[in-house]
PDB file of C-alpha atoms and ligand atoms in Angstrom:
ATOM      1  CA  UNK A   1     -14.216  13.720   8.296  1.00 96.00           C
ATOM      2  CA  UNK A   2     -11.319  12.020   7.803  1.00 98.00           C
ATOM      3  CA  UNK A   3      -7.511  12.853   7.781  1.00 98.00           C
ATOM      4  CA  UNK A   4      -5.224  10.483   5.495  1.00 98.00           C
ATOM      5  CA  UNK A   5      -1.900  10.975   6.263  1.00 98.00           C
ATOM      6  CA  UNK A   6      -0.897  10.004   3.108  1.00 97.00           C
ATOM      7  CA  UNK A   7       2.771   9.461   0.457  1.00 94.00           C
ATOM      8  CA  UNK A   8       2.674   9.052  -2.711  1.00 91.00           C
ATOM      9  CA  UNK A   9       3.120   5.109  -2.848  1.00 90.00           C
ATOM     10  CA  UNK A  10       1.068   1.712  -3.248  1.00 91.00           C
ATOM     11  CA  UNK A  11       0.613   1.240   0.554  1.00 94.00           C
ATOM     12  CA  UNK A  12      -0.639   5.043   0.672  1.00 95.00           C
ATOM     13  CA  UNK A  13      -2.809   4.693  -2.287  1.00 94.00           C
ATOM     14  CA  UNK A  14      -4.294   1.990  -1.609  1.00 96.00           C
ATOM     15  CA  UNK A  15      -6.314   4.066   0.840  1.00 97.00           C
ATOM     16  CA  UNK A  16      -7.185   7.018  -0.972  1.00 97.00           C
ATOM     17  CA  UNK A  17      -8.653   4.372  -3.423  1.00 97.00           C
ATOM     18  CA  UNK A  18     -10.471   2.835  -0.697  1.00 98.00           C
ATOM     19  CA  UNK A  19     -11.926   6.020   0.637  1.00 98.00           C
ATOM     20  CA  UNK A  20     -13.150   6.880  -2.957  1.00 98.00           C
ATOM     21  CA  UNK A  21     -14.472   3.833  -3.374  1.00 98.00           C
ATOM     22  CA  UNK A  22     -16.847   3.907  -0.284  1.00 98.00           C
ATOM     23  CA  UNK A  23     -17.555   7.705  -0.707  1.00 98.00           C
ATOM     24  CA  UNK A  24     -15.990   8.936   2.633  1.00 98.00           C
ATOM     25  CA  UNK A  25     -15.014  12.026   2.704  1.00 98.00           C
ATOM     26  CA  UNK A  26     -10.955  12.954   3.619  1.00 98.00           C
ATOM     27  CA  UNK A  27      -8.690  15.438   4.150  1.00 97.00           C
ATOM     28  CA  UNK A  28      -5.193  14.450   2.816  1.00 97.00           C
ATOM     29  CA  UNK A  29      -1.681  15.728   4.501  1.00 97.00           C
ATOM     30  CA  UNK A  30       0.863  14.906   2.333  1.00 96.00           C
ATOM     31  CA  UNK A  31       4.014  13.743   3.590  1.00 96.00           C
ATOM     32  CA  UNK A  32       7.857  13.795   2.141  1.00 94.00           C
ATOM     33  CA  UNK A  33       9.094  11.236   3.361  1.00 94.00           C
ATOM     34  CA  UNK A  34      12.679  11.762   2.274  1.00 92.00           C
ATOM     35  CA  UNK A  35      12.890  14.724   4.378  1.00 93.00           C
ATOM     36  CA  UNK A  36      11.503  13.075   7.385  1.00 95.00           C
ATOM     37  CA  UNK A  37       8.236  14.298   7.783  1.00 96.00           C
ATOM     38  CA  UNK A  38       7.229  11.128   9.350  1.00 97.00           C
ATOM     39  CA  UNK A  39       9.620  11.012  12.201  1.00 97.00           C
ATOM     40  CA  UNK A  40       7.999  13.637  14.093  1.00 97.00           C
ATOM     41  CA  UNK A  41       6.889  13.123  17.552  1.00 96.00           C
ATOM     42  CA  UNK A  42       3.110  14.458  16.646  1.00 97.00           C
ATOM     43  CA  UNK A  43       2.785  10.990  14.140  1.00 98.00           C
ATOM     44  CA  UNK A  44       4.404   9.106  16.230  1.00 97.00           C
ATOM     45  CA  UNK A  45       1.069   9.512  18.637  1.00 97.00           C
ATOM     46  CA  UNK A  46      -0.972   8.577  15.158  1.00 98.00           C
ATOM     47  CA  UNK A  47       1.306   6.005  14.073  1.00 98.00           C
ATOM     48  CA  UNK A  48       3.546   4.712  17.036  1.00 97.00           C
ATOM     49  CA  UNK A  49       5.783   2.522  13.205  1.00 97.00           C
ATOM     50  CA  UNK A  50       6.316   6.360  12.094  1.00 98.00           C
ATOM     51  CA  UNK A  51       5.044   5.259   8.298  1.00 98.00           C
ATOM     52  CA  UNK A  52       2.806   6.576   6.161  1.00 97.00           C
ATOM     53  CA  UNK A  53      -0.463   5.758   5.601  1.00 98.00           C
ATOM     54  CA  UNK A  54      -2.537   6.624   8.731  1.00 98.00           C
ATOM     55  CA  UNK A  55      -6.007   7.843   9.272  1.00 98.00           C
ATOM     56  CA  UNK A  56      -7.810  10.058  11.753  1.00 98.00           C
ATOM     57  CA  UNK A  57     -11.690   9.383  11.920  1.00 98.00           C
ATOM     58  CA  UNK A  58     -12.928  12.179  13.452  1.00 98.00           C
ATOM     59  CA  UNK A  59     -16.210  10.564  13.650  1.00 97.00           C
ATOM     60  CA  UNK A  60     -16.049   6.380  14.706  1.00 98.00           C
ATOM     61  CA  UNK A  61     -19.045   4.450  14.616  1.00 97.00           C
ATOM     62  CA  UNK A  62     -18.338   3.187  18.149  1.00 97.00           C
ATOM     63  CA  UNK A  63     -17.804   7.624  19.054  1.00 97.00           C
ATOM     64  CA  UNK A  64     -15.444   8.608  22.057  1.00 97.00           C
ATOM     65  CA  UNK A  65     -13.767  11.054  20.224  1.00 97.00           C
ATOM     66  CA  UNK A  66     -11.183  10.846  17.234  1.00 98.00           C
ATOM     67  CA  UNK A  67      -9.465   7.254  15.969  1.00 98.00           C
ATOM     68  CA  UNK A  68      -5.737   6.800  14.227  1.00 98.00           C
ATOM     69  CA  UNK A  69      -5.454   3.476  12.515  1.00 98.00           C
ATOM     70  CA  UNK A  70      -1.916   2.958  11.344  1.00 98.00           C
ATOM     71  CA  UNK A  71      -0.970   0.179   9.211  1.00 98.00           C
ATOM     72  CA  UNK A  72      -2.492   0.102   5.454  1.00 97.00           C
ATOM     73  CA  UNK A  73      -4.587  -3.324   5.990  1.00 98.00           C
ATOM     74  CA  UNK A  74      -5.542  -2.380   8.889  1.00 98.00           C
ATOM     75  CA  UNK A  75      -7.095   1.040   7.816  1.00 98.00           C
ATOM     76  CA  UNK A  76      -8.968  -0.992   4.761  1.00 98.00           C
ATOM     77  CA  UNK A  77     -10.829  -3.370   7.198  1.00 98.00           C
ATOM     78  CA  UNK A  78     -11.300  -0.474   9.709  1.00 98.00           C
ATOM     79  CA  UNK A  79     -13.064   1.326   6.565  1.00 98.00           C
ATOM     80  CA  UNK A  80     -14.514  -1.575   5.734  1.00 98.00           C
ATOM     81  CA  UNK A  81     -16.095  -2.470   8.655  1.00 98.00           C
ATOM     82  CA  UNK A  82     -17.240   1.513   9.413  1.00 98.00           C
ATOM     83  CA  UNK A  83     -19.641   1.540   6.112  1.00 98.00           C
ATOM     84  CA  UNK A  84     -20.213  -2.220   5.849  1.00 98.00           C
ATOM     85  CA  UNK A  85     -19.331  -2.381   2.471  1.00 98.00           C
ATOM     86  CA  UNK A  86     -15.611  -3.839   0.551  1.00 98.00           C
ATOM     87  CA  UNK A  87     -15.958  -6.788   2.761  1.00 98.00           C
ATOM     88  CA  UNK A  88     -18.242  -9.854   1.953  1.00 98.00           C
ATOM     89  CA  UNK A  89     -20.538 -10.315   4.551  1.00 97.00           C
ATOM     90  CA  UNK A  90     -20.552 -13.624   4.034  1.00 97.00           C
ATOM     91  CA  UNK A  91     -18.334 -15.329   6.725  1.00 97.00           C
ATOM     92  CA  UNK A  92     -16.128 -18.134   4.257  1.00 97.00           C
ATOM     93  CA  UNK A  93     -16.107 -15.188   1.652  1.00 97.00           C
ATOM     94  CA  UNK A  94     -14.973 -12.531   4.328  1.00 98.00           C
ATOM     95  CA  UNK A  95     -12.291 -14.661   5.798  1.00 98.00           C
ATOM     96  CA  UNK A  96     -11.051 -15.681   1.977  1.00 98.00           C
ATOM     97  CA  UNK A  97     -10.636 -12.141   1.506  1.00 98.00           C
ATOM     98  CA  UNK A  98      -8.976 -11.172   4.585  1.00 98.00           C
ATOM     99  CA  UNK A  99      -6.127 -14.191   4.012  1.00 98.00           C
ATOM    100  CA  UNK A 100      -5.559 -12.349   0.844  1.00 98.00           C
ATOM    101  CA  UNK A 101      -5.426  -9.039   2.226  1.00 98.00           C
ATOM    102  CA  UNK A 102      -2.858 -10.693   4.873  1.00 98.00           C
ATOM    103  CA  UNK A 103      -0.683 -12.375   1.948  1.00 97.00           C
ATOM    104  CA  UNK A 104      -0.162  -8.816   0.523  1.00 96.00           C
ATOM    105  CA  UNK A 105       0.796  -7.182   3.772  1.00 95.00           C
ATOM    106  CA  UNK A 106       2.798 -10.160   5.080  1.00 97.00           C
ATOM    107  CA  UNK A 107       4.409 -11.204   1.555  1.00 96.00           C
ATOM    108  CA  UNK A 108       4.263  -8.561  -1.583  1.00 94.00           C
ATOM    109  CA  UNK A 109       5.128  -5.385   0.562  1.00 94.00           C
ATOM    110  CA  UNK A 110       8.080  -6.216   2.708  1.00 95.00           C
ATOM    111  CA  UNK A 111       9.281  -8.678  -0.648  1.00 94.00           C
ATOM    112  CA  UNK A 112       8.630  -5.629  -2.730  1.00 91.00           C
ATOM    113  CA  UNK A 113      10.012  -2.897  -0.474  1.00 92.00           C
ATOM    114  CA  UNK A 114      13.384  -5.145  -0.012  1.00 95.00           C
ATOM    115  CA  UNK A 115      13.387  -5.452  -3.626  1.00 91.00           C
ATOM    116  CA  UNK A 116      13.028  -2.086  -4.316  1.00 89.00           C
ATOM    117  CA  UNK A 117      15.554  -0.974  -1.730  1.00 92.00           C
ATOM    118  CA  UNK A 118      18.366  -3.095  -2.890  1.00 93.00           C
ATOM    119  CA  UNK A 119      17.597  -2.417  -6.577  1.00 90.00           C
ATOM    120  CA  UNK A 120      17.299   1.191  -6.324  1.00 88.00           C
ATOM    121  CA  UNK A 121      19.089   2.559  -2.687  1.00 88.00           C
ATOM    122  CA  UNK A 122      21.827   0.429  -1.556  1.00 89.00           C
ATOM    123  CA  UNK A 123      24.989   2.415  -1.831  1.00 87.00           C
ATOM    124  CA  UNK A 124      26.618  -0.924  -3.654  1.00 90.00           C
ATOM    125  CA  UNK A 125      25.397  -3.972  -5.687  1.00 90.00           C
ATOM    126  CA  UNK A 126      24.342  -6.983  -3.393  1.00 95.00           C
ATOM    127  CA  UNK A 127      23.836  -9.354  -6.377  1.00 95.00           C
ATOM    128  CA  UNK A 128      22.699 -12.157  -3.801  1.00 97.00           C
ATOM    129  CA  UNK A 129      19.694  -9.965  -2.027  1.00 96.00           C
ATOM    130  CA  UNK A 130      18.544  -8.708  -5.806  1.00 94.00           C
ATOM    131  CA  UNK A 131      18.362 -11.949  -7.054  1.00 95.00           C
ATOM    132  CA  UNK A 132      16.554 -13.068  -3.721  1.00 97.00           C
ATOM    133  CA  UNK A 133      13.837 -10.475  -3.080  1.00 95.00           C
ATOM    134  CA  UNK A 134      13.143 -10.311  -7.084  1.00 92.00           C
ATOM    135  CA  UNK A 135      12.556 -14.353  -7.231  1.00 94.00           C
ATOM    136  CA  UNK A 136      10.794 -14.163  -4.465  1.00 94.00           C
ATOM    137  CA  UNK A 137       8.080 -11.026  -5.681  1.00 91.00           C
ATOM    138  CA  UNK A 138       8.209 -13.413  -9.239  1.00 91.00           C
ATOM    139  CA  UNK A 139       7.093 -16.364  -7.016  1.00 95.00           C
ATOM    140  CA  UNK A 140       4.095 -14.052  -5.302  1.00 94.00           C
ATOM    141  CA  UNK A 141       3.074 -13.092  -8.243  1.00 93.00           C
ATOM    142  CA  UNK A 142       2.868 -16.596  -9.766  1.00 94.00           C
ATOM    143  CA  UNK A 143       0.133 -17.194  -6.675  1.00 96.00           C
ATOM    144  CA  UNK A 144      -1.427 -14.049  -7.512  1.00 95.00           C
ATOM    145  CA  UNK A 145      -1.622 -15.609 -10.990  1.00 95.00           C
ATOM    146  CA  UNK A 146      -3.191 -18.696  -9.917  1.00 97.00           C
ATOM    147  CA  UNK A 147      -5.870 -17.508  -7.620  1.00 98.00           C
ATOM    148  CA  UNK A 148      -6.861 -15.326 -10.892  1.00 97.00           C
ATOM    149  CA  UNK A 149      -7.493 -17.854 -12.655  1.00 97.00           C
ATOM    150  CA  UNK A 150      -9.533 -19.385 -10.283  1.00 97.00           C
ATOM    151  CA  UNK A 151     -11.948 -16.756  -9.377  1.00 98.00           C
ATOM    152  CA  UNK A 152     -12.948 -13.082 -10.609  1.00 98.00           C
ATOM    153  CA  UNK A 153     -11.596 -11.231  -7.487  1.00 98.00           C
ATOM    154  CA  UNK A 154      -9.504 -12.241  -4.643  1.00 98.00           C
ATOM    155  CA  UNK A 155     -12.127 -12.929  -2.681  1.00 98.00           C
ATOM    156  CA  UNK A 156     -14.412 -14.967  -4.942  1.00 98.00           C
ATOM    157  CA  UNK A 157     -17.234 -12.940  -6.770  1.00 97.00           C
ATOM    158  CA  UNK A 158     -16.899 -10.134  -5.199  1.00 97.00           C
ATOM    159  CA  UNK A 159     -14.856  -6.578  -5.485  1.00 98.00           C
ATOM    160  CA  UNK A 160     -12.840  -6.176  -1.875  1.00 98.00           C
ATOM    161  CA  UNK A 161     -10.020  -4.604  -0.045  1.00 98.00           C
ATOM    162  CA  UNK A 162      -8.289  -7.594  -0.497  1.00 98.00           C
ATOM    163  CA  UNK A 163      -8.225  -6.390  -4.449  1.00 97.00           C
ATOM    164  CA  UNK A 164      -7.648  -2.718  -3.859  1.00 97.00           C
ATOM    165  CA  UNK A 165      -4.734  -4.396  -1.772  1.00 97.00           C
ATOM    166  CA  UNK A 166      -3.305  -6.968  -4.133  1.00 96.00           C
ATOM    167  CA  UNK A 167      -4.034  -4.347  -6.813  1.00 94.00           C
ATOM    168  CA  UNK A 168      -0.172  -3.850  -8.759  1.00 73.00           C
ATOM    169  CA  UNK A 169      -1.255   0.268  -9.286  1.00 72.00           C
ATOM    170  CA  UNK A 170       1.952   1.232 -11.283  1.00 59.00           C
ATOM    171  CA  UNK A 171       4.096  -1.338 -11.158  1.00 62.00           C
ATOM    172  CA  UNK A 172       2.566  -4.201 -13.459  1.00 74.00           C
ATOM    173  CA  UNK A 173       4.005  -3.581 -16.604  1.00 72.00           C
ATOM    174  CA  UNK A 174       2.036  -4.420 -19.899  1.00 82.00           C
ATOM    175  CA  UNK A 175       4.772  -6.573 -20.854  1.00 85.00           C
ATOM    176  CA  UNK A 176       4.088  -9.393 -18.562  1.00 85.00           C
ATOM    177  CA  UNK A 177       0.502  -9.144 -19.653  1.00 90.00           C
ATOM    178  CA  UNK A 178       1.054 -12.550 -21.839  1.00 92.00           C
ATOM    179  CA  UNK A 179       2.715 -14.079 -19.215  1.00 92.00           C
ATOM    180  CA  UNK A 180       0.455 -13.296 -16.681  1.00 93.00           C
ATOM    181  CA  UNK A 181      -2.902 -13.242 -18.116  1.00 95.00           C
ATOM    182  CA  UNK A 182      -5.538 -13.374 -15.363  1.00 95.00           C
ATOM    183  CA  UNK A 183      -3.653 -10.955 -13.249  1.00 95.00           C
ATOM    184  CA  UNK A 184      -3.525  -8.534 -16.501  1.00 94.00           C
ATOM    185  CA  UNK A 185      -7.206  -9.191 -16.743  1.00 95.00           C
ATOM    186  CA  UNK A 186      -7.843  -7.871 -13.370  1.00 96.00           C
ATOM    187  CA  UNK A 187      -5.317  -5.248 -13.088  1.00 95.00           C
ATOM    188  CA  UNK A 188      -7.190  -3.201 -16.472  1.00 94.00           C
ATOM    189  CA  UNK A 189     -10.419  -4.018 -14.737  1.00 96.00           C
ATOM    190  CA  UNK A 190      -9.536  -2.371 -11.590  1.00 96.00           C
ATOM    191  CA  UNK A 191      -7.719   0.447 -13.519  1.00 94.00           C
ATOM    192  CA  UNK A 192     -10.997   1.130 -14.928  1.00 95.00           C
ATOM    193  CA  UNK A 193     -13.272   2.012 -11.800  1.00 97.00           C
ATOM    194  CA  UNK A 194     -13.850   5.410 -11.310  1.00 97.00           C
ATOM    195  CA  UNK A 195     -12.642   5.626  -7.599  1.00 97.00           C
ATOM    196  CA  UNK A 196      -9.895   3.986  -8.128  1.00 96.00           C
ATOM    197  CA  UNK A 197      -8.533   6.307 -11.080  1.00 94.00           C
ATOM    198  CA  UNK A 198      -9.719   9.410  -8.306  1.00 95.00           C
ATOM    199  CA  UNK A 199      -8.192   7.401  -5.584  1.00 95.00           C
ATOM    200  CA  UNK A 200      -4.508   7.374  -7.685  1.00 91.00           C
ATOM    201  CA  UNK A 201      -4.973  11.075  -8.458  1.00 89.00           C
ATOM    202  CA  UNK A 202      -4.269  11.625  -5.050  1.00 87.00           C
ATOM    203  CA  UNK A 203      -1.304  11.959  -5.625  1.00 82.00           C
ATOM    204  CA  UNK A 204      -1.529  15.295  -7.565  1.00 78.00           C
ATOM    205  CA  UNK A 205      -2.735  17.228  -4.036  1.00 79.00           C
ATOM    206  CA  UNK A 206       0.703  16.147  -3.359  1.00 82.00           C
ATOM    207  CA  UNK A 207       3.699  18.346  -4.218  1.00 80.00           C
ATOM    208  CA  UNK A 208       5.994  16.602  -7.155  1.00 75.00           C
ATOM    209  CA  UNK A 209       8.998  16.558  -5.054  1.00 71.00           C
ATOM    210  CA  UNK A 210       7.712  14.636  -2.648  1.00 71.00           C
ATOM    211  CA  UNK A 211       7.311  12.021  -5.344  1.00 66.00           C
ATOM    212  CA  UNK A 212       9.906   8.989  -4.597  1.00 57.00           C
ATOM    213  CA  UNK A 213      11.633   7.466  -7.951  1.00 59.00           C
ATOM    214  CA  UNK A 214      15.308   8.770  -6.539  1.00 54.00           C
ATOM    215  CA  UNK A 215      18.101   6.342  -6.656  1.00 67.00           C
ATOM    216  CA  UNK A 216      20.270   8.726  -5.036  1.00 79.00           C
ATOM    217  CA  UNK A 217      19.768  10.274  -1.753  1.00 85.00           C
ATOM    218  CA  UNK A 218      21.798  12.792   0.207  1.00 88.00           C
ATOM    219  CA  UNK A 219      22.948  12.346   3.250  1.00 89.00           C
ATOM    220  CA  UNK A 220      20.148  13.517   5.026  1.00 91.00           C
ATOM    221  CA  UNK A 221      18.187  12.020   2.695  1.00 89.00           C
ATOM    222  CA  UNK A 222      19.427   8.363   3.300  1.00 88.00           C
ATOM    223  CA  UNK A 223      19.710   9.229   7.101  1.00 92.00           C
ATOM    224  CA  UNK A 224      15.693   9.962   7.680  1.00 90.00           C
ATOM    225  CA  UNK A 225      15.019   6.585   5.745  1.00 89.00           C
ATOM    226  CA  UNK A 226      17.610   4.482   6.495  1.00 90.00           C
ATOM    227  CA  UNK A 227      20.260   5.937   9.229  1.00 90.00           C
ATOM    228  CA  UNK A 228      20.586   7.577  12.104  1.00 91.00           C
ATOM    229  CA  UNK A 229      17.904   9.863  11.945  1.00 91.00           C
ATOM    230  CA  UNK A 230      14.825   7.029  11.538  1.00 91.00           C
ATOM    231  CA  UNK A 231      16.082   4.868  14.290  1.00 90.00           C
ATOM    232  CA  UNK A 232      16.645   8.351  16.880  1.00 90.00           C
ATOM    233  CA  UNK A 233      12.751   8.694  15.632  1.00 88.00           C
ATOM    234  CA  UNK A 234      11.939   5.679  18.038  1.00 89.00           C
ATOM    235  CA  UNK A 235      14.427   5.997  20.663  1.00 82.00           C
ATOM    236  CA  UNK A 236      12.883   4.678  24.171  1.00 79.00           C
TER     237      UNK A 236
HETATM  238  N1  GSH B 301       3.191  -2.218   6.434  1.00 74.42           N
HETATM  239  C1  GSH B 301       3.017  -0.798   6.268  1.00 74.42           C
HETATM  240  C2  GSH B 301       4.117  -0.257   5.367  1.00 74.42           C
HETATM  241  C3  GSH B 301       4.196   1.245   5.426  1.00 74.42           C
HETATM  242  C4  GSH B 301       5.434   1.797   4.743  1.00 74.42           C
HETATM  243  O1  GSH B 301       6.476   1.131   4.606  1.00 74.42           O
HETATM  244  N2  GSH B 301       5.349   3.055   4.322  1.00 74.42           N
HETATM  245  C5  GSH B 301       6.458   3.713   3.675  1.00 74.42           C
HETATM  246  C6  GSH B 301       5.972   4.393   2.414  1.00 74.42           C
HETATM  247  S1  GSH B 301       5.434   3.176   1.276  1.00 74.42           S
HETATM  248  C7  GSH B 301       7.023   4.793   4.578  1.00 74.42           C
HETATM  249  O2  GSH B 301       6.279   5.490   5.242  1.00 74.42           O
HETATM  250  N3  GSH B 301       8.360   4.933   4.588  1.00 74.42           N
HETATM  251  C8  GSH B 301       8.998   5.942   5.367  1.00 74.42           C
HETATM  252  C9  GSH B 301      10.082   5.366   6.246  1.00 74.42           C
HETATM  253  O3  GSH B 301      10.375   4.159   6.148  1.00 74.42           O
HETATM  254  O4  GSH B 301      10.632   6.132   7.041  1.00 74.42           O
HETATM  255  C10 GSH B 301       1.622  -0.523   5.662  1.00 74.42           C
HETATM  256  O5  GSH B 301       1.146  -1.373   4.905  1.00 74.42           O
HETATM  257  O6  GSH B 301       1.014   0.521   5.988  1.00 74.42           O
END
């Protein structure tokens, strides 16, 4: 068995997809993370970054007892690797699909998360970091565009993590489905897989307030994500 210690957001998701998608059974403990859940010392010994997700295989192929992963690409190759399957196993393939699986990580999520935290939780305009981390998630998704149009998946012919990744989940709106047309063409594709649609209902195990869409936080609130209280999480 394994536990996901899951949010409900893309980098969360992402895993609950991935675990549908290869059949492996889970047990999910939902997490608010506006009320600091994460910052406890028990994650910290699962995930040393105090962010959600994280797993706990209870049963590794290589045994020894129980295994945290921490860090969403991370957990997709570990997955990937435990049932051989999400991964080409052809070596150019594999590697094409693990660059892409590194772009996300390394590009769309901290782009996207600084987007989202100076569009929707800083305490006053910054007109200058907007404008940058928006351009910049436009740009990414201009690549994302590209490679589209260039092959089926990510990683060539074939379905991967790199996909379930890259995959937009909520936030590609049907409006830019002109202007984007190959990524439109495999965003509704994914959307239509049956684990992935069970993977995104994960997020009904998980209680509604925990659900992030707030622009305004209290005190507290902005503390465990932003202030005091996050960076006391990791004192040394
Ligand atoms: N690079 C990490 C990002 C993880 C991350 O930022 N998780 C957010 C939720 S989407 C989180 O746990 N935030 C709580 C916090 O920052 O305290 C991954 O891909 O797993």
């Amino acid at each position: 068995m394994i536990d996901l210690h899951f949010t409900p957001t893309p980098n969360a998701q992402r895993v609950s997809i991935a675990l549908e998608e290869l059949e492996l059974p889970y047990n999910l403990i939902a997490y608010d993370i506006f009320e600091g859940h994460q910052h406890t010392a028990e994650f910290g010994r699962i995930n040393p970054n105090h962010k959600l997700p994280a797993i706990v295989d209870h049963d590794p192929p290589f045994g020894g007892g129980p295994h945290a992963v921490f860090e969403s690409a991370a957990i997709l190759q570990y997955l990937a690797e435990k049932t051989g399957r999400l991964l080409p196993a052809d070596p150019r393939a594999r590697s094409v699909a693990i660059q892409w699986l590194t772009w996300q990580v390394a590009n769309v999520g901290p782009m996207g998360g600084q987007a989202a935290h100076f569009t929707r939780y800083a305490p006053e305009p910054v007109p200058y970091a907007i404008e940058r981390y928006t351009k910049e998630l436009a740009r990414l998704l201009t690549i994302l565009e590209r490679r589209l149009g260039e092959a089926r998946y990510l990683a060539g012919d074939e379905y991967s993590i790199a996909d379930i990744a890259a995959w937009p989940g909520r936030w590609m709106p049907a409006e830019q489905a002109e202007q984007y047309p190959n990524t439109w063409r495999w965003f509704s594709e994914i959307a239509e897989r049956p684990a992935v649609k069970r993977g995104r209902e994960a997020d009904m195990a998980v209680p509604a307030k925990y659900m992030q869409r707030k622009a305004t936080l209290s005190a507290d609130q902005w503390s465990n994500l932003f202030g005091e209280t996050m960076l006391n999480a990791v004192k040394l």
